[in-house]
């Protein structure tokens, strides 16, 4: 790996200082660095820069410095599925960005030596139809969230799976989550935690009117179709994709969710397992008597 791309969230504490520290270390390793244009304006010295849409096609590895939101922004970059992505946590919870900055040099040494673990993470392909015509298309690594914008009244959302009618949720909102996103909004709404490599999808209603409407887990090869029903006619509803994009929906709009053919190649920590990450992030406690299992 000769060319390294870096995107940075400068809202994180000491982000500029840590970026400069990383740049010096990469220079000593003989690596060429390409920064996104925002990052280039925060550091001293001259570095090659690129727009987010072009950076993936110019590098062999992309490093995301920030939190999960920064990595989710990077996951939407054009052609990002062609290269591995390393998420580095600069503070906060960070489920996807599980590698702390204190370990970045050690991890990169292994990455450059080819001794690293790569996970392919499923993404969604999301299409939004208005009056039967496709208006927009997105990819999502974490989830799609449907929720009210203003007035606190129930929504009506009709759900089909592979053209089979499932139910009409009356609820405050709905979350459709990938396994990677299962530790995000879906978990807060009562959804299950899924290992990131499981090929499944979680459909999780938010505060459903019918208490027996529980989160539903389905295979990832199923098509999910969501249609807004008459109760949303006078109520603003918003579709939020990975916390990055928001689309206002109206009555009779349709959302179609499928598994994307293009997965994200995520570099994961060689030092800790997914279950260790869960223990640390969710404060599940020490290993206790299980240490001898």
Short mmCIF file of C-alpha atoms in Angstrom, two decimals:
data_model
loop_
_atom_site.label_atom_id
_atom_site.label_comp_id
_atom_site.label_asym_id
_atom_site.label_seq_id
_atom_site.Cartn_x
_atom_site.Cartn_y
_atom_site.Cartn_z
CA UNK A 1 0.00 0.00 0.00
CA UNK A 2 1.78 3.10 -1.28
CA UNK A 3 -0.97 5.72 -1.36
CA UNK A 4 -3.01 6.44 1.77
CA UNK A 5 -6.16 8.56 1.83
CA UNK A 6 -7.34 10.29 5.02
CA UNK A 7 -10.66 11.92 5.91
CA UNK A 8 -10.93 13.67 9.30
CA UNK A 9 -13.64 15.02 11.58
CA UNK A 10 -12.18 18.24 13.01
CA UNK A 11 -15.02 18.56 15.51
CA UNK A 12 -13.20 15.89 17.51
CA UNK A 13 -10.82 17.11 20.23
CA UNK A 14 -7.18 17.49 19.05
CA UNK A 15 -8.10 16.12 15.59
CA UNK A 16 -5.69 18.46 13.75
CA UNK A 17 -2.79 17.58 16.07
CA UNK A 18 -3.42 13.86 15.71
CA UNK A 19 -3.69 14.16 11.94
CA UNK A 20 -0.34 15.94 11.76
CA UNK A 21 1.22 13.27 13.98
CA UNK A 22 -0.09 10.57 11.64
CA UNK A 23 1.13 12.44 8.56
CA UNK A 24 4.68 12.61 9.94
CA UNK A 25 4.65 8.91 10.78
CA UNK A 26 3.37 7.98 7.30
CA UNK A 27 6.06 10.16 5.69
CA UNK A 28 8.75 8.24 7.60
CA UNK A 29 7.26 5.03 6.18
CA UNK A 30 7.58 6.41 2.66
CA UNK A 31 3.84 6.62 2.04
CA UNK A 32 2.15 9.13 -0.25
CA UNK A 33 -0.85 10.76 1.43
CA UNK A 34 -3.97 12.14 -0.22
CA UNK A 35 -6.23 14.24 2.02
CA UNK A 36 -9.80 15.25 1.44
CA UNK A 37 -9.93 18.96 0.66
CA UNK A 38 -11.31 19.91 4.08
CA UNK A 39 -8.48 18.11 5.88
CA UNK A 40 -5.86 19.73 3.66
CA UNK A 41 -6.89 23.14 4.95
CA UNK A 42 -6.24 22.21 8.58
CA UNK A 43 -2.63 21.02 8.39
CA UNK A 44 0.72 22.67 7.77
CA UNK A 45 2.72 21.79 4.69
CA UNK A 46 1.72 20.82 1.18
CA UNK A 47 -0.21 17.61 0.66
CA UNK A 48 -2.08 16.20 -2.28
CA UNK A 49 -5.82 16.70 -1.85
CA UNK A 50 -8.93 15.40 -3.52
CA UNK A 51 -12.69 15.73 -3.45
CA UNK A 52 -14.50 12.99 -1.55
CA UNK A 53 -15.95 11.65 -4.81
CA UNK A 54 -12.48 11.09 -6.27
CA UNK A 55 -10.32 10.13 -3.30
CA UNK A 56 -11.12 6.39 -3.34
CA UNK A 57 -9.90 6.04 -6.93
CA UNK A 58 -6.53 7.61 -6.02
CA UNK A 59 -5.47 5.58 -2.97
CA UNK A 60 -4.84 1.99 -1.81
CA UNK A 61 -6.26 2.48 1.71
CA UNK A 62 -8.60 5.05 3.25
CA UNK A 63 -8.22 6.05 6.91
CA UNK A 64 -11.23 7.63 8.62
CA UNK A 65 -10.22 9.76 11.64
CA UNK A 66 -13.17 10.61 13.88
CA UNK A 67 -16.10 8.52 14.99
CA UNK A 68 -18.76 6.30 13.48
CA UNK A 69 -20.36 9.28 11.72
CA UNK A 70 -17.07 10.06 9.97
CA UNK A 71 -16.78 6.48 8.76
CA UNK A 72 -20.41 6.48 7.60
CA UNK A 73 -19.65 9.59 5.57
CA UNK A 74 -16.61 7.85 4.08
CA UNK A 75 -18.71 4.76 3.30
CA UNK A 76 -20.77 6.87 0.86
CA UNK A 77 -17.73 7.86 -1.22
CA UNK A 78 -17.85 6.80 -4.85
CA UNK A 79 -15.99 3.51 -5.50
CA UNK A 80 -15.22 3.07 -1.78
CA UNK A 81 -15.99 -0.65 -2.15
CA UNK A 82 -12.81 -1.02 -4.23
CA UNK A 83 -10.39 -0.31 -1.35
CA UNK A 84 -10.09 -1.23 2.37
CA UNK A 85 -11.20 1.33 4.95
CA UNK A 86 -9.64 1.74 8.40
CA UNK A 87 -11.81 3.50 10.99
CA UNK A 88 -9.93 5.22 13.82
CA UNK A 89 -11.82 6.48 16.88
CA UNK A 90 -10.88 9.94 18.19
CA UNK A 91 -13.33 9.78 21.09
CA UNK A 92 -16.91 8.77 21.78
CA UNK A 93 -18.55 5.35 21.66
CA UNK A 94 -17.43 4.15 18.24
CA UNK A 95 -18.68 0.66 17.34
CA UNK A 96 -17.51 0.73 13.70
CA UNK A 97 -14.41 2.80 14.47
CA UNK A 98 -13.22 0.31 17.06
CA UNK A 99 -9.49 1.14 16.77
CA UNK A 100 -8.36 3.94 19.16
CA UNK A 101 -5.79 6.44 17.93
CA UNK A 102 -3.31 5.10 20.51
CA UNK A 103 -3.13 1.86 18.49
CA UNK A 104 -2.99 3.38 15.00
CA UNK A 105 0.77 2.94 14.43
CA UNK A 106 0.74 -0.68 15.57
CA UNK A 107 -2.28 -1.50 13.43
CA UNK A 108 -0.90 0.25 10.34
CA UNK A 109 2.39 -1.65 10.69
CA UNK A 110 0.41 -4.88 10.37
CA UNK A 111 -1.72 -3.52 7.54
CA UNK A 112 1.36 -2.52 5.53
CA UNK A 113 2.87 -5.95 6.18
CA UNK A 114 -0.30 -7.61 4.90
CA UNK A 115 -1.06 -9.07 8.34
CA UNK A 116 -4.51 -7.68 8.98
CA UNK A 117 -8.11 -8.82 9.20
CA UNK A 118 -10.60 -7.59 6.63
CA UNK A 119 -14.37 -7.87 7.00
CA UNK A 120 -16.82 -7.33 4.17
CA UNK A 121 -19.80 -5.41 5.55
CA UNK A 122 -23.19 -5.57 3.86
CA UNK A 123 -24.73 -2.34 2.63
CA UNK A 124 -28.24 -1.40 1.53
CA UNK A 125 -29.31 -0.11 -1.84
CA UNK A 126 -32.23 2.24 -1.16
CA UNK A 127 -34.58 3.59 -3.83
CA UNK A 128 -37.28 6.18 -3.18
CA UNK A 129 -40.26 6.36 -5.53
CA UNK A 130 -42.67 9.28 -5.76
CA UNK A 131 -45.88 8.78 -7.74
CA UNK A 132 -44.47 5.48 -8.99
CA UNK A 133 -41.31 7.01 -10.45
CA UNK A 134 -37.83 6.59 -9.01
CA UNK A 135 -36.58 9.91 -7.69
CA UNK A 136 -33.44 9.04 -5.76
CA UNK A 137 -31.06 6.18 -4.95
CA UNK A 138 -28.67 5.78 -2.01
CA UNK A 139 -26.42 3.27 -0.30
CA UNK A 140 -26.39 2.75 3.47
CA UNK A 141 -23.96 0.94 5.76
CA UNK A 142 -25.99 1.30 8.97
CA UNK A 143 -29.68 1.93 8.51
CA UNK A 144 -32.70 3.70 7.12
CA UNK A 145 -34.79 5.53 9.73
CA UNK A 146 -38.33 6.76 9.06
CA UNK A 147 -39.63 9.27 11.61
CA UNK A 148 -41.91 12.26 12.01
CA UNK A 149 -40.46 15.73 11.54
CA UNK A 150 -42.87 17.75 13.66
CA UNK A 151 -46.24 16.67 15.07
CA UNK A 152 -46.21 13.77 17.56
CA UNK A 153 -48.80 11.44 16.03
CA UNK A 154 -48.63 7.88 14.74
CA UNK A 155 -47.47 7.05 11.24
CA UNK A 156 -48.96 4.32 9.06
CA UNK A 157 -46.34 2.35 7.15
CA UNK A 158 -47.30 -0.61 4.94
CA UNK A 159 -44.59 -3.27 4.73
CA UNK A 160 -44.04 -5.89 2.02
CA UNK A 161 -41.24 -8.47 1.88
CA UNK A 162 -40.65 -9.93 -1.59
CA UNK A 163 -44.10 -8.59 -2.56
CA UNK A 164 -45.75 -10.48 0.33
CA UNK A 165 -47.76 -8.17 2.57
CA UNK A 166 -46.48 -8.32 6.16
CA UNK A 167 -48.37 -5.70 8.17
CA UNK A 168 -49.19 -2.01 8.43
CA UNK A 169 -47.25 -0.54 11.31
CA UNK A 170 -48.86 2.24 13.33
CA UNK A 171 -45.83 3.64 15.07
CA UNK A 172 -43.70 6.68 15.81
CA UNK A 173 -41.19 5.51 13.24
CA UNK A 174 -39.38 2.56 11.68
CA UNK A 175 -35.74 1.45 11.49
CA UNK A 176 -34.41 -0.95 8.85
CA UNK A 177 -30.89 -1.91 9.88
CA UNK A 178 -27.93 -3.85 8.55
CA UNK A 179 -25.95 -6.05 10.98
CA UNK A 180 -23.32 -3.29 11.18
CA UNK A 181 -26.04 -0.83 12.18
CA UNK A 182 -27.61 -3.16 14.73
CA UNK A 183 -25.69 -1.47 17.57
CA UNK A 184 -27.02 1.96 16.55
CA UNK A 185 -30.60 3.31 16.45
CA UNK A 186 -32.05 -0.17 16.18
CA UNK A 187 -30.50 -1.25 19.49
CA UNK A 188 -31.91 1.85 21.21
CA UNK A 189 -35.38 0.96 19.90
CA UNK A 190 -35.18 -2.60 21.25
CA UNK A 191 -33.67 -4.42 18.28
CA UNK A 192 -31.27 -7.35 18.49
CA UNK A 193 -27.48 -7.16 18.19
CA UNK A 194 -26.24 -9.03 15.12
CA UNK A 195 -22.67 -9.98 14.32
CA UNK A 196 -21.57 -7.68 11.49
CA UNK A 197 -20.85 -10.56 9.10
CA UNK A 198 -24.32 -12.14 9.48
CA UNK A 199 -26.38 -11.86 6.28
CA UNK A 200 -29.54 -10.49 7.87
CA UNK A 201 -31.73 -7.40 8.13
CA UNK A 202 -33.54 -6.02 11.18
CA UNK A 203 -36.94 -4.31 10.79
CA UNK A 204 -37.60 -2.47 14.05
CA UNK A 205 -40.71 -0.34 14.72
CA UNK A 206 -40.32 2.64 17.05
CA UNK A 207 -43.00 2.71 19.79
CA UNK A 208 -45.56 0.64 17.85
CA UNK A 209 -49.24 1.10 18.71
CA UNK A 210 -49.68 -2.70 18.67
CA UNK A 211 -47.44 -4.05 21.41
CA UNK A 212 -47.02 -7.40 19.62
CA UNK A 213 -45.24 -5.65 16.74
CA UNK A 214 -41.72 -6.78 17.67
CA UNK A 215 -38.45 -6.34 15.75
CA UNK A 216 -38.26 -8.75 12.81
CA UNK A 217 -35.07 -10.34 11.44
CA UNK A 218 -35.13 -11.51 7.81
CA UNK A 219 -32.53 -12.83 5.30
CA UNK A 220 -30.56 -10.18 3.47
CA UNK A 221 -31.61 -11.41 0.01
CA UNK A 222 -35.21 -10.27 0.59
CA UNK A 223 -36.57 -7.06 -0.92
CA UNK A 224 -38.32 -4.74 1.55
CA UNK A 225 -40.96 -2.33 0.28
CA UNK A 226 -42.35 0.39 2.55
CA UNK A 227 -45.31 2.54 1.54
CA UNK A 228 -46.60 5.59 3.43
CA UNK A 229 -50.34 5.31 4.09
CA UNK A 230 -53.17 7.90 4.51
CA UNK A 231 -52.31 8.74 8.13
CA UNK A 232 -49.15 10.44 6.82
CA UNK A 233 -51.08 12.66 4.40
CA UNK A 234 -50.95 15.68 6.69
CA UNK A 235 -47.88 14.72 8.68
CA UNK A 236 -44.31 15.36 7.67
CA UNK A 237 -42.15 12.24 7.60
CA UNK A 238 -38.43 12.07 6.97
CA UNK A 239 -36.28 9.22 5.66
CA UNK A 240 -32.78 9.48 7.14
CA UNK A 241 -29.99 7.37 5.66
CA UNK A 242 -26.99 6.62 7.91
CA UNK A 243 -27.57 9.93 9.68
CA UNK A 244 -26.07 11.60 6.60
CA UNK A 245 -28.94 12.24 4.18
CA UNK A 246 -32.54 13.29 4.91
CA UNK A 247 -35.39 13.01 2.40
CA UNK A 248 -38.89 14.36 3.10
CA UNK A 249 -41.65 11.88 2.24
CA UNK A 250 -45.34 12.42 1.50
CA UNK A 251 -48.43 10.22 1.38
CA UNK A 252 -48.17 7.30 -1.08
CA UNK A 253 -44.38 7.48 -1.47
CA UNK A 254 -42.57 4.14 -1.62
CA UNK A 255 -39.15 3.04 -0.39
CA UNK A 256 -37.49 -0.12 -1.72
CA UNK A 257 -34.56 -1.62 0.21
CA UNK A 258 -32.30 -4.34 -1.20
CA UNK A 259 -28.88 -5.73 -0.37
CA UNK A 260 -26.27 -3.81 -2.33
CA UNK A 261 -23.95 -5.92 -4.51
CA UNK A 262 -21.07 -3.72 -3.30
CA UNK A 263 -19.83 -4.37 0.24
CA UNK A 264 -17.57 -2.19 2.37
CA UNK A 265 -14.14 -3.69 3.07
CA UNK A 266 -13.46 -2.76 6.67
CA UNK A 267 -10.12 -3.27 8.42
CA UNK A 268 -10.87 -4.55 11.93
CA UNK A 269 -8.60 -4.66 14.93
CA UNK A 270 -6.26 -7.68 15.01
CA UNK A 271 -6.01 -7.23 18.79
CA UNK A 272 -9.68 -7.62 19.87
CA UNK A 273 -12.70 -9.68 18.88
CA UNK A 274 -16.19 -8.32 18.18
CA UNK A 275 -17.33 -9.65 21.57
CA UNK A 276 -14.54 -7.76 23.32
CA UNK A 277 -15.72 -4.61 21.54
CA UNK A 278 -19.27 -5.25 22.82
CA UNK A 279 -18.00 -5.77 26.38
CA UNK A 280 -16.00 -2.54 26.28
CA UNK A 281 -18.56 -0.34 24.53
CA UNK A 282 -21.65 -1.61 26.36
CA UNK A 283 -19.96 -2.06 29.76
CA UNK A 284 -20.91 -5.71 30.02
CA UNK A 285 -18.35 -6.24 32.75
CA UNK A 286 -15.19 -8.33 33.11
CA UNK A 287 -14.58 -11.83 31.83
CA UNK A 288 -15.04 -13.29 35.32
CA UNK A 289 -15.33 -17.08 35.51
CA UNK A 290 -15.50 -17.39 31.70
CA UNK A 291 -11.75 -16.75 31.37
CA UNK A 292 -11.07 -20.50 31.50
CA UNK A 293 -13.76 -21.45 28.97
#
